[in-house]
Amino acid sequence: MKFFCPEAGIDVKKKLTSLQKEFFRKTIHICTAFVPIFLHFARIPVIVILCIMGVLYTIAELFRLNGVEIPLVSDITAAAARKRDENKFVLGPITLVCGIILSAVLWTEMSARVGILALAFGDGLASLAGKTFGRVRIPFTQGKTAAGSLTCFAAIFCSAFFVMHNTLIALVVACAGAFVEVLPLKDFDNLLIPVMLGGLVTFSPVLFA
């Protein structure tokens, strides 16, 4: 005779909800892989649009925190927000946009492309893999998993090699990206990954001469 455990059902439901939120959030994350294409054809207009989007999102979040819901924007934010973001300003989209803008402004087109793709695929897929398959936790990382870190490394290596066709630099970039991703930086890895890896590629002729 089988007995139904309400607590187990609640736990499963919570986990499914968490996975759904993470999948939705990281789908948006991965879609930033299209940004380098837009930057190639219209660099200044795209940067201006990203700045405007960041400002509009900030205004919408401030309204939301004061009880005023902005159609669509507030709905998307609520659907993607993690538990830690409840009743707080959801910082992820801002750090995401700022990371992309800084990378595009500071570095060459190729370097920015490597950094942005690393953010899109490395950081995006790492979280999905960690939530779905992660069993082995990495100490002192606030829950990061070996599965997530390995996925991050592989995704960044593949995307960097696709852009540069240089195995050594792609390997170094992937190691650096995986190291940053595993740090407990919360949403600030969105800022650090594209800027740092873009800079690493920019100075790679000096570093690997």
Short mmCIF file of C-alpha atoms in Angstrom, two decimals:
data_model
loop_
_atom_site.label_atom_id
_atom_site.label_comp_id
_atom_site.label_asym_id
_atom_site.label_seq_id
_atom_site.Cartn_x
_atom_site.Cartn_y
_atom_site.Cartn_z
CA MET A 1 0.00 0.00 0.00
CA LYS A 2 1.44 3.36 -1.08
CA PHE A 3 1.05 6.52 0.91
CA PHE A 4 1.10 10.00 -0.54
CA CYS A 5 3.43 12.42 1.21
CA PRO A 6 2.20 16.04 0.88
CA GLU A 7 5.63 17.43 1.76
CA ALA A 8 7.25 15.46 -1.08
CA GLY A 9 4.66 16.77 -3.53
CA ILE A 10 5.29 20.34 -2.42
CA ASP A 11 9.06 19.89 -2.78
CA VAL A 12 8.67 18.51 -6.31
CA LYS A 13 6.37 21.38 -7.26
CA LYS A 14 8.85 23.93 -5.87
CA LYS A 15 11.69 22.32 -7.81
CA LEU A 16 9.70 22.31 -11.04
CA THR A 17 8.76 25.96 -10.56
CA SER A 18 12.41 26.82 -9.91
CA LEU A 19 13.49 24.97 -13.08
CA GLN A 20 10.81 26.72 -15.13
CA LYS A 21 11.94 30.12 -13.88
CA GLU A 22 15.59 29.27 -14.51
CA PHE A 23 14.85 28.01 -18.02
CA PHE A 24 12.88 31.15 -18.85
CA ARG A 25 15.54 33.42 -17.35
CA LYS A 26 18.43 31.71 -19.11
CA THR A 27 16.56 31.62 -22.41
CA ILE A 28 16.62 35.42 -22.29
CA HIS A 29 20.30 35.17 -21.32
CA ILE A 30 21.14 32.95 -24.31
CA CYS A 31 19.26 35.24 -26.71
CA THR A 32 21.97 37.86 -26.11
CA ALA A 33 24.09 35.74 -28.47
CA PHE A 34 22.37 37.66 -31.29
CA VAL A 35 23.70 41.01 -30.04
CA PRO A 36 27.16 40.69 -31.71
CA ILE A 37 25.41 40.32 -35.08
CA PHE A 38 23.47 43.54 -34.51
CA LEU A 39 26.63 45.29 -33.28
CA HIS A 40 28.43 44.32 -36.47
CA PHE A 41 25.89 46.06 -38.69
CA ALA A 42 24.84 48.97 -36.47
CA ARG A 43 27.20 49.36 -33.53
CA ILE A 44 26.25 52.84 -32.26
CA PRO A 45 22.46 52.46 -32.68
CA VAL A 46 22.54 49.09 -30.89
CA ILE A 47 24.54 50.51 -27.98
CA VAL A 48 22.11 53.42 -27.72
CA ILE A 49 19.13 51.03 -27.78
CA LEU A 50 20.71 48.90 -25.05
CA CYS A 51 21.25 52.00 -22.90
CA ILE A 52 17.62 53.04 -23.38
CA MET A 53 16.45 49.52 -22.52
CA GLY A 54 18.51 49.62 -19.32
CA VAL A 55 17.03 52.97 -18.29
CA LEU A 56 13.46 51.90 -19.08
CA TYR A 57 13.90 48.65 -17.16
CA THR A 58 15.25 50.55 -14.15
CA ILE A 59 12.23 52.86 -14.18
CA ALA A 60 9.86 49.90 -14.52
CA GLU A 61 11.50 48.12 -11.57
CA LEU A 62 11.27 51.21 -9.39
CA PHE A 63 7.58 51.48 -10.22
CA ARG A 64 7.09 47.76 -9.50
CA LEU A 65 8.73 48.06 -6.10
CA ASN A 66 6.28 50.85 -5.31
CA GLY A 67 3.30 48.71 -6.29
CA VAL A 68 2.82 50.00 -9.84
CA GLU A 69 2.94 47.18 -12.39
CA ILE A 70 4.19 47.99 -15.90
CA PRO A 71 2.47 45.75 -18.48
CA LEU A 72 4.72 43.07 -19.98
CA VAL A 73 7.93 44.32 -18.32
CA SER A 74 6.75 43.55 -14.78
CA ASP A 75 5.25 40.24 -15.93
CA ILE A 76 8.55 39.14 -17.50
CA THR A 77 10.49 40.23 -14.42
CA ALA A 78 8.17 38.30 -12.11
CA ALA A 79 8.37 35.19 -14.31
CA ALA A 80 12.18 35.26 -14.36
CA ALA A 81 12.93 36.43 -10.80
CA ARG A 82 14.63 34.04 -8.40
CA LYS A 83 13.50 33.51 -4.82
CA ARG A 84 16.40 35.66 -3.59
CA ASP A 85 15.00 38.55 -5.68
CA GLU A 86 11.56 38.58 -4.05
CA ASN A 87 10.57 42.10 -2.95
CA LYS A 88 13.91 43.42 -4.22
CA PHE A 89 15.19 45.25 -7.27
CA VAL A 90 15.96 42.49 -9.79
CA LEU A 91 19.51 43.40 -10.74
CA GLY A 92 20.26 40.69 -13.32
CA PRO A 93 18.94 42.45 -16.45
CA ILE A 94 20.85 45.64 -15.58
CA THR A 95 24.19 43.87 -15.05
CA LEU A 96 23.53 41.87 -18.24
CA VAL A 97 22.97 45.00 -20.33
CA CYS A 98 25.87 46.87 -18.70
CA GLY A 99 28.24 43.96 -19.29
CA ILE A 100 27.34 43.86 -22.98
CA ILE A 101 27.60 47.65 -23.40
CA LEU A 102 30.97 47.89 -21.63
CA SER A 103 32.36 45.00 -23.65
CA ALA A 104 31.20 46.60 -26.91
CA VAL A 105 32.60 50.03 -25.96
CA LEU A 106 35.92 48.94 -24.48
CA TRP A 107 37.08 46.22 -26.85
CA THR A 108 37.38 45.42 -30.53
CA GLU A 109 34.49 43.76 -32.32
CA MET A 110 36.07 40.30 -32.14
CA SER A 111 36.99 40.63 -28.46
CA ALA A 112 33.51 41.89 -27.57
CA ARG A 113 31.98 39.02 -29.53
CA VAL A 114 33.95 36.46 -27.52
CA GLY A 115 32.95 38.09 -24.24
CA ILE A 116 29.27 38.41 -25.12
CA LEU A 117 29.01 34.84 -26.43
CA ALA A 118 30.75 33.60 -23.28
CA LEU A 119 28.12 35.39 -21.24
CA ALA A 120 25.27 34.08 -23.38
CA PHE A 121 26.29 30.44 -23.63
CA GLY A 122 28.76 29.87 -20.79
CA ASP A 123 26.88 31.54 -17.99
CA GLY A 124 23.49 30.71 -19.50
CA LEU A 125 24.01 26.98 -19.98
CA ALA A 126 25.98 26.57 -16.74
CA SER A 127 23.00 27.46 -14.61
CA LEU A 128 20.63 25.22 -16.56
CA ALA A 129 23.03 22.27 -16.37
CA GLY A 130 23.64 22.85 -12.67
CA LYS A 131 19.93 23.01 -11.85
CA THR A 132 19.10 19.98 -14.00
CA PHE A 133 22.04 17.61 -13.60
CA GLY A 134 24.11 19.08 -10.77
CA ARG A 135 24.73 16.65 -7.95
CA VAL A 136 28.28 17.46 -6.82
CA ARG A 137 28.46 20.84 -5.09
CA ILE A 138 31.65 22.90 -5.19
CA PRO A 139 32.61 24.10 -1.68
CA PHE A 140 32.49 27.82 -0.83
CA THR A 141 30.56 28.75 -4.01
CA GLN A 142 27.05 29.08 -2.56
CA GLY A 143 25.67 26.03 -4.36
CA LYS A 144 27.54 26.03 -7.68
CA THR A 145 27.94 22.53 -9.15
CA ALA A 146 30.64 20.63 -11.02
CA ALA A 147 28.18 19.95 -13.85
CA GLY A 148 27.48 23.66 -14.23
CA SER A 149 31.16 24.60 -14.22
CA LEU A 150 32.11 21.94 -16.76
CA THR A 151 29.23 23.03 -19.01
CA CYS A 152 30.36 26.63 -18.70
CA PHE A 153 33.93 25.71 -19.64
CA ALA A 154 32.83 23.68 -22.68
CA ALA A 155 30.39 26.35 -23.91
CA ILE A 156 32.93 29.17 -23.63
CA PHE A 157 35.68 27.11 -25.25
CA CYS A 158 33.44 26.23 -28.22
CA SER A 159 32.16 29.78 -28.72
CA ALA A 160 35.64 31.33 -28.35
CA PHE A 161 37.18 28.84 -30.77
CA PHE A 162 34.33 29.48 -33.23
CA VAL A 163 35.19 33.19 -33.22
CA MET A 164 39.01 33.07 -33.11
CA HIS A 165 40.00 29.62 -34.42
CA ASN A 166 42.79 29.57 -31.85
CA THR A 167 42.82 26.59 -29.50
CA LEU A 168 45.24 28.03 -26.92
CA ILE A 169 43.44 31.35 -26.48
CA ALA A 170 40.05 29.64 -26.46
CA LEU A 171 41.32 27.30 -23.74
CA VAL A 172 42.62 30.17 -21.60
CA VAL A 173 39.42 32.17 -22.09
CA ALA A 174 37.32 29.14 -21.16
CA CYS A 175 39.34 28.54 -17.98
CA ALA A 176 39.03 32.20 -16.97
CA GLY A 177 35.30 32.24 -17.72
CA ALA A 178 34.62 29.05 -15.78
CA PHE A 179 36.59 30.44 -12.83
CA VAL A 180 34.55 33.67 -12.78
CA GLU A 181 31.27 31.81 -13.19
CA VAL A 182 31.95 29.56 -10.19
CA LEU A 183 32.58 32.53 -7.88
CA PRO A 184 29.59 33.52 -5.69
CA LEU A 185 29.11 36.87 -7.45
CA LYS A 186 25.33 36.55 -7.85
CA ASP A 187 24.28 38.80 -10.77
CA PHE A 188 27.61 40.58 -11.09
CA ASP A 189 29.11 37.76 -13.15
CA ASN A 190 26.98 39.23 -15.98
CA LEU A 191 29.19 42.29 -15.76
CA LEU A 192 32.55 40.65 -15.18
CA ILE A 193 32.47 37.79 -17.70
CA PRO A 194 32.09 39.76 -20.97
CA VAL A 195 34.37 42.61 -19.87
CA MET A 196 37.15 40.43 -18.46
CA LEU A 197 37.14 37.85 -21.25
CA GLY A 198 36.90 40.54 -23.92
CA GLY A 199 39.94 42.21 -22.37
CA LEU A 200 41.77 38.89 -22.20
CA VAL A 201 41.25 38.38 -25.93
CA THR A 202 42.27 41.98 -26.68
CA PHE A 203 45.59 41.56 -24.89
CA SER A 204 46.15 37.96 -25.98
CA PRO A 205 48.75 38.92 -28.66
CA VAL A 206 50.88 40.34 -25.83
CA LEU A 207 50.15 37.54 -23.37
CA PHE A 208 50.75 34.71 -25.84
CA ALA A 209 53.42 36.25 -28.08
#
